[in-house]
Tab-separated table of C-alpha atoms and ligand atoms in Angstrom:
chain	number	residue	atom	x	y	z
A	1	UNK	CA	108.704	77.402	104.092
A	2	UNK	CA	105.171	77.496	103.813
A	3	UNK	CA	104.716	81.241	104.572
A	4	UNK	CA	100.761	80.707	105.391
A	5	UNK	CA	101.534	78.670	108.440
A	6	UNK	CA	103.817	78.927	111.996
A	7	UNK	CA	106.407	76.566	112.245
A	8	UNK	CA	104.889	75.314	115.465
A	9	UNK	CA	101.770	75.380	117.046
A	10	UNK	CA	101.068	78.697	118.573
A	11	UNK	CA	100.174	78.735	122.477
A	12	UNK	CA	98.863	81.828	123.532
A	13	UNK	CA	100.565	82.891	126.292
A	14	UNK	CA	97.365	84.166	128.057
A	15	UNK	CA	96.596	80.287	128.483
A	16	UNK	CA	100.001	79.859	129.858
A	17	UNK	CA	99.632	82.542	132.416
A	18	UNK	CA	96.144	81.690	133.384
A	19	UNK	CA	97.134	78.049	134.017
A	20	UNK	CA	98.982	78.942	137.261
A	21	UNK	CA	102.469	77.468	136.521
A	22	UNK	CA	105.107	78.777	138.542
A	23	UNK	CA	107.749	78.375	136.079
A	24	UNK	CA	107.602	79.504	132.630
A	25	UNK	CA	108.277	77.016	129.620
A	26	UNK	CA	111.925	76.591	128.219
A	27	UNK	CA	110.790	78.484	124.826
A	28	UNK	CA	110.713	81.712	126.768
A	29	UNK	CA	113.578	81.556	128.884
A	30	UNK	CA	116.204	84.239	127.333
A	31	UNK	CA	119.831	83.626	127.296
A	32	UNK	CA	121.268	85.450	130.191
A	33	UNK	CA	122.736	88.292	128.154
A	34	UNK	CA	119.273	88.968	126.930
A	35	UNK	CA	117.526	89.218	130.392
A	36	UNK	CA	116.274	92.554	131.740
A	37	UNK	CA	118.657	92.689	134.467
A	38	UNK	CA	121.640	91.611	132.063
A	39	UNK	CA	122.827	95.120	131.281
A	40	UNK	CA	125.991	96.334	133.312
A	41	UNK	CA	125.434	99.871	132.395
A	42	UNK	CA	122.000	100.107	133.616
A	43	UNK	CA	122.851	102.869	136.151
A	44	UNK	CA	124.990	104.622	133.706
A	45	UNK	CA	124.446	108.587	133.183
A	46	UNK	CA	121.282	107.784	131.101
A	47	UNK	CA	119.379	107.077	134.325
A	48	UNK	CA	116.633	108.946	135.182
A	49	UNK	CA	116.597	110.744	131.874
A	50	UNK	CA	113.009	110.921	130.467
A	51	UNK	CA	111.787	111.193	126.932
A	52	UNK	CA	110.269	114.524	125.952
A	53	UNK	CA	106.805	115.495	126.437
A	54	UNK	CA	105.553	118.058	124.078
A	55	UNK	CA	102.348	119.978	123.974
A	56	UNK	CA	100.933	119.889	120.530
A	57	UNK	CA	98.979	122.802	121.335
A	58	UNK	CA	101.900	124.724	120.447
A	59	UNK	CA	101.356	124.050	116.792
A	60	UNK	CA	98.175	126.371	116.550
A	61	UNK	CA	99.948	129.040	118.600
A	62	UNK	CA	101.838	132.069	116.972
A	63	UNK	CA	104.901	131.269	114.820
A	64	UNK	CA	107.103	131.418	117.769
A	65	UNK	CA	105.263	128.451	119.364
A	66	UNK	CA	105.001	126.859	116.188
A	67	UNK	CA	108.789	126.825	115.780
A	68	UNK	CA	109.296	125.825	119.098
A	69	UNK	CA	107.179	122.862	118.908
A	70	UNK	CA	108.902	121.908	115.861
A	71	UNK	CA	112.511	122.401	117.248
A	72	UNK	CA	111.221	120.227	120.355
A	73	UNK	CA	110.234	117.467	118.169
A	74	UNK	CA	112.943	117.636	116.074
A	75	UNK	CA	115.360	117.370	118.720
A	76	UNK	CA	113.678	114.574	120.612
A	77	UNK	CA	113.975	112.595	117.012
A	78	UNK	CA	117.404	113.172	117.060
A	79	UNK	CA	118.171	112.614	120.710
A	80	UNK	CA	115.795	109.771	121.583
A	81	UNK	CA	113.857	108.659	118.517
A	82	UNK	CA	110.940	108.777	120.816
A	83	UNK	CA	108.320	111.613	122.376
A	84	UNK	CA	105.431	111.896	124.242
A	85	UNK	CA	102.274	114.173	122.850
A	86	UNK	CA	99.573	115.937	124.864
A	87	UNK	CA	96.990	118.052	123.823
A	88	UNK	CA	97.204	115.879	120.558
A	89	UNK	CA	93.596	116.450	119.656
A	90	UNK	CA	92.482	112.984	119.908
A	91	UNK	CA	89.682	112.605	122.365
A	92	UNK	CA	90.356	111.183	125.682
A	93	UNK	CA	87.358	109.518	126.100
A	94	UNK	CA	87.661	107.753	122.655
A	95	UNK	CA	91.163	106.282	123.778
A	96	UNK	CA	89.636	105.053	127.054
A	97	UNK	CA	86.916	103.363	125.141
A	98	UNK	CA	89.593	102.045	122.926
A	99	UNK	CA	91.653	100.199	125.965
A	100	UNK	CA	88.222	99.304	127.182
A	101	UNK	CA	86.878	97.145	124.131
A	102	UNK	CA	90.176	95.349	123.529
A	103	UNK	CA	90.660	94.373	127.132
A	104	UNK	CA	87.536	92.981	126.960
A	105	UNK	CA	88.003	91.148	123.929
A	106	UNK	CA	91.345	89.796	125.509
A	107	UNK	CA	89.071	88.272	128.366
A	108	UNK	CA	86.603	86.557	125.946
A	109	UNK	CA	86.416	82.868	126.263
A	110	UNK	CA	89.763	81.505	124.405
A	111	UNK	CA	87.963	79.384	121.768
A	112	UNK	CA	86.145	82.656	120.561
A	113	UNK	CA	89.519	84.420	120.599
A	114	UNK	CA	90.979	81.231	118.619
A	115	UNK	CA	88.498	81.763	115.493
A	116	UNK	CA	90.569	84.922	114.759
A	117	UNK	CA	94.085	83.012	114.769
A	118	UNK	CA	96.336	84.848	112.306
A	119	UNK	CA	99.005	83.324	110.065
A	120	UNK	CA	102.489	84.791	108.968
A	121	UNK	CA	101.226	85.525	105.495
A	122	UNK	CA	99.553	89.175	106.893
A	123	UNK	CA	99.522	88.560	110.460
A	124	UNK	CA	96.316	89.938	110.820
A	125	UNK	CA	94.188	88.437	113.620
A	126	UNK	CA	94.858	87.070	117.000
A	127	UNK	CA	98.330	85.690	117.460
A	128	UNK	CA	101.657	85.154	119.472
A	129	UNK	CA	104.289	84.666	117.550
A	130	UNK	CA	106.419	87.272	115.557
A	131	UNK	CA	108.838	85.783	113.063
A	132	UNK	CA	108.769	82.253	111.780
A	133	UNK	CA	112.044	81.241	112.579
A	134	UNK	CA	111.328	77.061	113.908
A	135	UNK	CA	112.477	76.767	117.604
A	136	UNK	CA	113.007	80.669	118.046
A	137	UNK	CA	112.910	81.842	121.756
A	138	UNK	CA	109.482	83.408	122.154
A	139	UNK	CA	108.304	86.711	123.738
A	140	UNK	CA	105.984	86.844	126.937
A	141	UNK	CA	103.015	88.474	124.633
A	142	UNK	CA	99.814	87.893	122.609
A	143	UNK	CA	98.618	90.264	120.077
A	144	UNK	CA	95.741	91.254	117.620
A	145	UNK	CA	97.100	92.954	114.330
A	146	UNK	CA	94.724	94.476	112.089
A	147	UNK	CA	94.697	97.313	109.377
A	148	UNK	CA	92.687	100.523	109.691
A	149	UNK	CA	93.749	102.125	106.381
A	150	UNK	CA	93.308	102.821	103.384
A	151	UNK	CA	89.524	100.826	103.173
A	152	UNK	CA	90.845	98.588	100.195
A	153	UNK	CA	93.241	97.161	103.035
A	154	UNK	CA	90.543	97.176	105.866
A	155	UNK	CA	89.096	93.665	106.341
A	156	UNK	CA	86.412	94.413	108.758
A	157	UNK	CA	85.472	90.787	108.593
A	158	UNK	CA	88.540	89.942	110.089
A	159	UNK	CA	87.810	91.911	113.321
A	160	UNK	CA	86.611	90.828	116.622
A	161	UNK	CA	82.586	90.499	116.597
A	162	UNK	CA	82.645	90.975	120.294
A	163	UNK	CA	82.491	93.464	122.274
A	164	UNK	CA	79.949	94.961	120.215
A	165	UNK	CA	81.354	98.256	120.253
A	166	UNK	CA	84.628	97.076	119.190
A	167	UNK	CA	84.502	97.702	115.579
A	168	UNK	CA	83.090	101.005	115.305
A	169	UNK	CA	85.288	102.254	118.313
A	170	UNK	CA	87.957	100.861	116.298
A	171	UNK	CA	87.254	102.444	113.009
A	172	UNK	CA	86.910	105.798	115.048
A	173	UNK	CA	90.129	105.660	116.729
A	174	UNK	CA	91.641	104.941	113.419
A	175	UNK	CA	90.519	107.955	111.864
A	176	UNK	CA	91.559	109.826	114.723
A	177	UNK	CA	94.993	108.637	114.484
A	178	UNK	CA	95.458	108.911	110.753
A	179	UNK	CA	94.775	112.499	111.344
A	180	UNK	CA	97.486	112.668	114.075
A	181	UNK	CA	99.732	110.949	112.157
A	182	UNK	CA	99.267	113.344	109.051
A	183	UNK	CA	99.885	116.397	111.421
A	184	UNK	CA	103.343	114.624	112.793
A	185	UNK	CA	104.198	114.165	109.122
A	186	UNK	CA	104.260	117.494	108.719
A	187	UNK	CA	106.322	118.678	111.694
A	188	UNK	CA	109.061	116.029	110.866
A	189	UNK	CA	109.144	117.200	107.285
A	190	UNK	CA	109.570	120.715	108.568
A	191	UNK	CA	112.190	119.682	111.103
A	192	UNK	CA	114.066	117.813	108.445
A	193	UNK	CA	114.087	121.221	106.500
A	194	UNK	CA	111.893	119.552	103.789
A	195	UNK	CA	108.703	120.762	102.140
A	196	UNK	CA	106.018	120.262	104.997
A	197	UNK	CA	104.243	117.679	102.513
A	198	UNK	CA	107.202	115.842	101.623
A	199	UNK	CA	106.757	112.855	104.029
A	200	UNK	CA	103.227	112.401	103.400
A	201	UNK	CA	104.023	112.319	99.693
A	202	UNK	CA	106.681	109.720	99.949
A	203	UNK	CA	104.237	107.684	101.713
A	204	UNK	CA	101.728	107.653	99.030
A	205	UNK	CA	99.824	110.846	100.230
A	206	UNK	CA	96.038	109.637	101.284
A	207	UNK	CA	96.884	106.157	100.057
A	208	UNK	CA	99.614	105.481	103.284
A	209	UNK	CA	98.669	102.350	105.493
A	210	UNK	CA	97.902	102.237	108.788
A	211	UNK	CA	97.512	99.312	111.040
A	212	UNK	CA	97.424	98.670	114.682
A	213	UNK	CA	98.923	95.755	116.968
A	214	UNK	CA	97.079	95.591	120.201
A	215	UNK	CA	99.506	93.958	122.697
A	216	UNK	CA	98.541	91.940	125.741
A	217	UNK	CA	101.165	91.306	128.232
A	218	UNK	CA	99.757	88.580	130.324
A	219	UNK	CA	101.161	88.374	134.199
A	220	UNK	CA	104.592	86.198	134.341
A	221	UNK	CA	105.443	84.019	136.739
A	222	UNK	CA	109.147	84.927	136.133
A	223	UNK	CA	109.706	88.011	134.518
A	224	UNK	CA	113.328	88.117	135.196
A	225	UNK	CA	114.046	85.229	132.873
A	226	UNK	CA	112.065	86.567	129.517
A	227	UNK	CA	110.730	89.741	128.062
A	228	UNK	CA	107.301	90.948	127.000
A	229	UNK	CA	108.614	92.217	123.666
A	230	UNK	CA	112.544	91.814	122.377
A	231	UNK	CA	114.395	94.455	121.489
A	232	UNK	CA	113.333	96.056	117.880
A	233	UNK	CA	113.091	98.977	115.955
A	234	UNK	CA	109.763	99.507	114.261
A	235	UNK	CA	110.016	98.666	110.403
A	236	UNK	CA	107.491	101.272	109.272
A	237	UNK	CA	107.101	105.001	109.449
A	238	UNK	CA	105.719	106.223	112.696
A	239	UNK	CA	104.430	104.415	115.566
A	240	UNK	CA	101.776	105.995	117.938
A	241	UNK	CA	101.226	104.145	121.130
A	242	UNK	CA	98.740	104.397	123.749
A	243	UNK	CA	100.214	102.617	126.806
A	244	UNK	CA	99.015	101.320	129.808
A	245	UNK	CA	99.431	104.276	132.155
A	246	UNK	CA	99.208	102.033	135.639
A	247	UNK	CA	101.540	99.334	134.365
A	248	UNK	CA	105.069	100.152	133.202
A	249	UNK	CA	107.007	97.783	130.838
A	250	UNK	CA	108.419	99.919	127.899
A	251	UNK	CA	112.134	100.772	127.791
A	252	UNK	CA	113.783	102.811	125.267
A	253	UNK	CA	117.538	102.470	124.380
A	254	UNK	CA	119.589	105.474	125.296
A	255	UNK	CA	123.398	104.804	124.396
A	256	UNK	CA	124.057	101.789	126.474
A	257	UNK	CA	121.012	102.113	128.811
A	258	UNK	CA	117.572	101.065	128.746
A	259	UNK	CA	115.350	104.088	130.060
A	260	UNK	CA	111.941	103.120	131.304
A	261	UNK	CA	109.157	105.367	129.777
A	262	UNK	CA	106.537	106.440	132.423
A	263	UNK	CA	103.447	107.782	129.984
A	264	UNK	CA	102.035	111.056	130.940
A	265	UNK	CA	98.408	111.294	131.700
A	266	UNK	CA	96.678	111.702	128.408
A	267	UNK	CA	99.445	111.029	126.299
A	268	UNK	CA	100.837	109.145	123.152
A	269	UNK	CA	104.035	107.753	122.765
A	270	UNK	CA	105.298	108.704	119.526
A	271	UNK	CA	108.329	106.818	117.771
A	272	UNK	CA	110.430	106.893	114.512
A	273	UNK	CA	110.427	104.001	112.398
A	274	UNK	CA	113.075	102.337	110.202
A	275	UNK	CA	111.427	104.047	106.913
A	276	UNK	CA	111.628	107.636	108.698
A	277	UNK	CA	115.465	106.568	109.348
A	278	UNK	CA	115.980	105.644	105.772
A	279	UNK	CA	114.187	108.976	104.354
A	280	UNK	CA	115.986	111.067	106.616
A	281	UNK	CA	119.279	109.107	105.867
A	282	UNK	CA	119.699	108.698	109.527
A	283	UNK	CA	119.022	112.273	110.747
A	284	UNK	CA	115.899	110.801	112.213
A	285	UNK	CA	117.110	107.114	113.607
A	286	UNK	CA	114.632	104.547	114.698
A	287	UNK	CA	115.457	103.639	118.362
A	288	UNK	CA	115.385	100.178	119.774
A	289	UNK	CA	113.044	99.593	122.654
A	290	UNK	CA	111.684	96.560	124.515
A	291	UNK	CA	109.138	95.512	126.927
A	292	UNK	CA	109.715	93.967	130.167
A	293	UNK	CA	107.215	91.591	131.513
A	294	UNK	CA	105.999	91.505	135.126
A	295	UNK	CA	104.105	89.115	137.532
A	296	UNK	CA	101.985	91.288	139.423
A	297	UNK	CA	99.484	92.849	136.440
A	298	UNK	CA	98.855	92.275	132.772
A	299	UNK	CA	99.377	95.081	130.813
A	300	UNK	CA	97.766	96.360	127.710
A	301	UNK	CA	99.109	98.608	124.961
A	302	UNK	CA	98.174	99.969	121.512
A	303	UNK	CA	100.367	100.514	119.078
A	304	UNK	CA	99.306	102.356	115.669
A	305	UNK	CA	101.540	102.074	112.689
A	306	UNK	CA	101.519	104.948	110.348
A	307	UNK	CA	103.450	103.372	107.217
A	308	UNK	CA	104.172	103.868	103.718
A	309	UNK	CA	102.004	102.220	100.881
A	310	UNK	CA	103.564	98.860	100.126
A	311	UNK	CA	104.706	99.345	96.931
A	312	UNK	CA	106.121	102.873	96.755
A	313	UNK	CA	110.263	102.901	96.568
A	314	UNK	CA	111.665	104.535	100.017
A	315	UNK	CA	115.166	105.985	99.794
A	316	UNK	CA	116.782	108.778	101.169
A	317	UNK	CA	115.339	112.276	100.387
A	318	UNK	CA	117.469	113.352	97.837
A	319	UNK	CA	117.595	117.007	99.674
A	320	UNK	CA	119.444	115.398	102.443
A	321	UNK	CA	121.933	113.757	100.512
A	322	UNK	CA	125.237	115.819	99.848
A	323	UNK	CA	128.971	114.836	99.168
A	324	UNK	CA	129.221	115.028	102.995
A	325	UNK	CA	126.303	112.906	103.790
A	326	UNK	CA	126.421	110.350	100.966
A	327	UNK	CA	122.798	108.040	100.867
A	328	UNK	CA	123.444	105.305	103.453
A	329	UNK	CA	120.401	103.316	102.220
A	330	UNK	CA	119.486	102.073	98.973
A	331	UNK	CA	116.042	102.606	97.727
A	332	UNK	CA	113.470	99.289	98.350
A	333	UNK	CA	109.972	98.912	98.490
A	334	UNK	CA	108.254	99.225	101.789
A	335	UNK	CA	106.348	95.673	101.127
A	336	UNK	CA	109.683	93.823	100.457
A	337	UNK	CA	111.505	95.437	103.722
A	338	UNK	CA	108.531	94.336	105.897
A	339	UNK	CA	108.704	90.819	104.267
A	340	UNK	CA	112.441	90.254	105.544
A	341	UNK	CA	111.220	91.759	108.911
A	342	UNK	CA	108.598	89.433	109.206
A	343	UNK	CA	110.339	86.388	108.591
A	344	UNK	CA	113.143	87.077	110.887
A	345	UNK	CA	111.458	88.501	113.585
A	346	UNK	CA	112.671	90.898	116.166
A	347	UNK	CA	116.297	91.478	116.216
A	348	UNK	CA	117.431	94.869	117.414
A	349	UNK	CA	118.180	97.125	114.551
A	350	UNK	CA	119.809	94.384	112.270
A	351	UNK	CA	117.063	94.518	109.582
A	352	UNK	CA	117.400	98.315	108.653
A	353	UNK	CA	121.234	97.959	109.493
A	354	UNK	CA	121.455	94.846	106.881
A	355	UNK	CA	120.163	97.413	104.234
A	356	UNK	CA	123.534	99.280	104.319
A	357	UNK	CA	125.122	95.937	102.899
A	358	UNK	CA	122.416	95.947	99.881
B	401	OGA	C1	105.352	97.314	119.207
B	401	OGA	C2	105.808	97.986	120.464
B	401	OGA	C3	105.355	98.718	122.840
B	401	OGA	C4	104.438	98.129	123.786
B	401	OGA	O1	104.330	97.010	119.239
B	401	OGA	O2	106.234	97.710	118.289
B	401	OGA	O3	107.119	98.391	120.572
B	401	OGA	O4	104.627	99.114	124.783
B	401	OGA	N1	105.021	98.125	121.597
B	401	OGA	O5	103.810	97.360	123.698
B	402	NI	NI1	107.809	98.570	118.793
C-alpha cells in the first residue's frame, strides 16, 4: 500500500459531532465485547483504586526524601505503569495557556484546520485516524500531531499559524517537558538499579525525540457504543499527559479492570511506553489504557512523547539480564518498531508482545 495516503477519505469526528446526528455512523460502532460497559469484571477488587500521585518536590529534598520519591515512582511503574506528578516544575500558567491555544485551534473553521491534514507517513498535522487498515472500526477522536525535539525534526511550517500565540507557546511547553522528561529518565534509571544516565543515553542523550499528540474528543451521541481511543500501550519511551481536569475519560488497565483516572489539580499523568518495557526487560511494563467518549462535553488532552532517537537499537539492558531473567525482547530500532505500530493502529499490547516472537 502507498503509505503516503490514508486508505479511505478521512472524516473529522468533530464535523460529525457538530452535524447534530443522533446515531453514530457504523464505522465507529465497536463490537459488543470492545464497548465501554462490556467488561464483566468492572466491579473487581481493583475498583476504587487510584494511580499514585507523587510530589516531585521530594527530589530536591534530603537524601531520605529523594530515596522515598524514587521508590514511590519505581513502585508505581511496577504496579501500574502509570503515576501522576505534582510539583513538577512546569509552570501551571504555561500548561493553562497550552490547553487554551489548542482548544482555540480546534475551534477554527474546518477549512482552516484541513489545510494541515496529515498522512500516515509522518502523521504530522491534523488527523483522525491511527493505523492504515482499510475498513477498520474507528475511534471517536481528532488530533494534531507534531515534533518538538530535536530542532532538526521540528517542522514549524507544519504547525498551525493560528491562534498566533500557538507556535511560541508550544515551543516553550516543549522545552519545559523535555526537561521534565529528563528528570524522570534519571529517576526511572535509578529505580531500575541502573546508572542514573542509563536511559537518557540509551535514548540518544540530547538527540532523543519528542513529539506531541493533542487529542480532541468531540461530544458523542452514543458513547456506550464506541471509544474515544481504543486500548493501547504507548510505543515510545515515556508519555507525559496533560489531561482535561473537568472531563474524565482516561482509563488504565489494572488486572482485569479498567480504572478511571482523575487528574489531580496541576498534575501531569506519566506512563511508561513499550521502549522502557523492553529496556527494563519487563520490570517496568507499559500498561494498556483507553479513553471513553461522552455525550455531555468535549474533552481535550495533550500527550507529550519522550522517545528514543529513531535509529538507535533498543534492547534489554545487559545489567537487567541474568540466567534467571533472560532477555525477553530482541534489539530493534525504535523507528522500525514505530512503523509496525503505525501501520497496525491501536491493538492493546499486541505490538510489544509480538516482539517476543522475533
Ligand atoms: C495517547 C493517549 C490519552 C488521553 O495519546 O496515547 O493515551 O487522555 N491519550 O487522550
Ligand atoms: Ni496512550
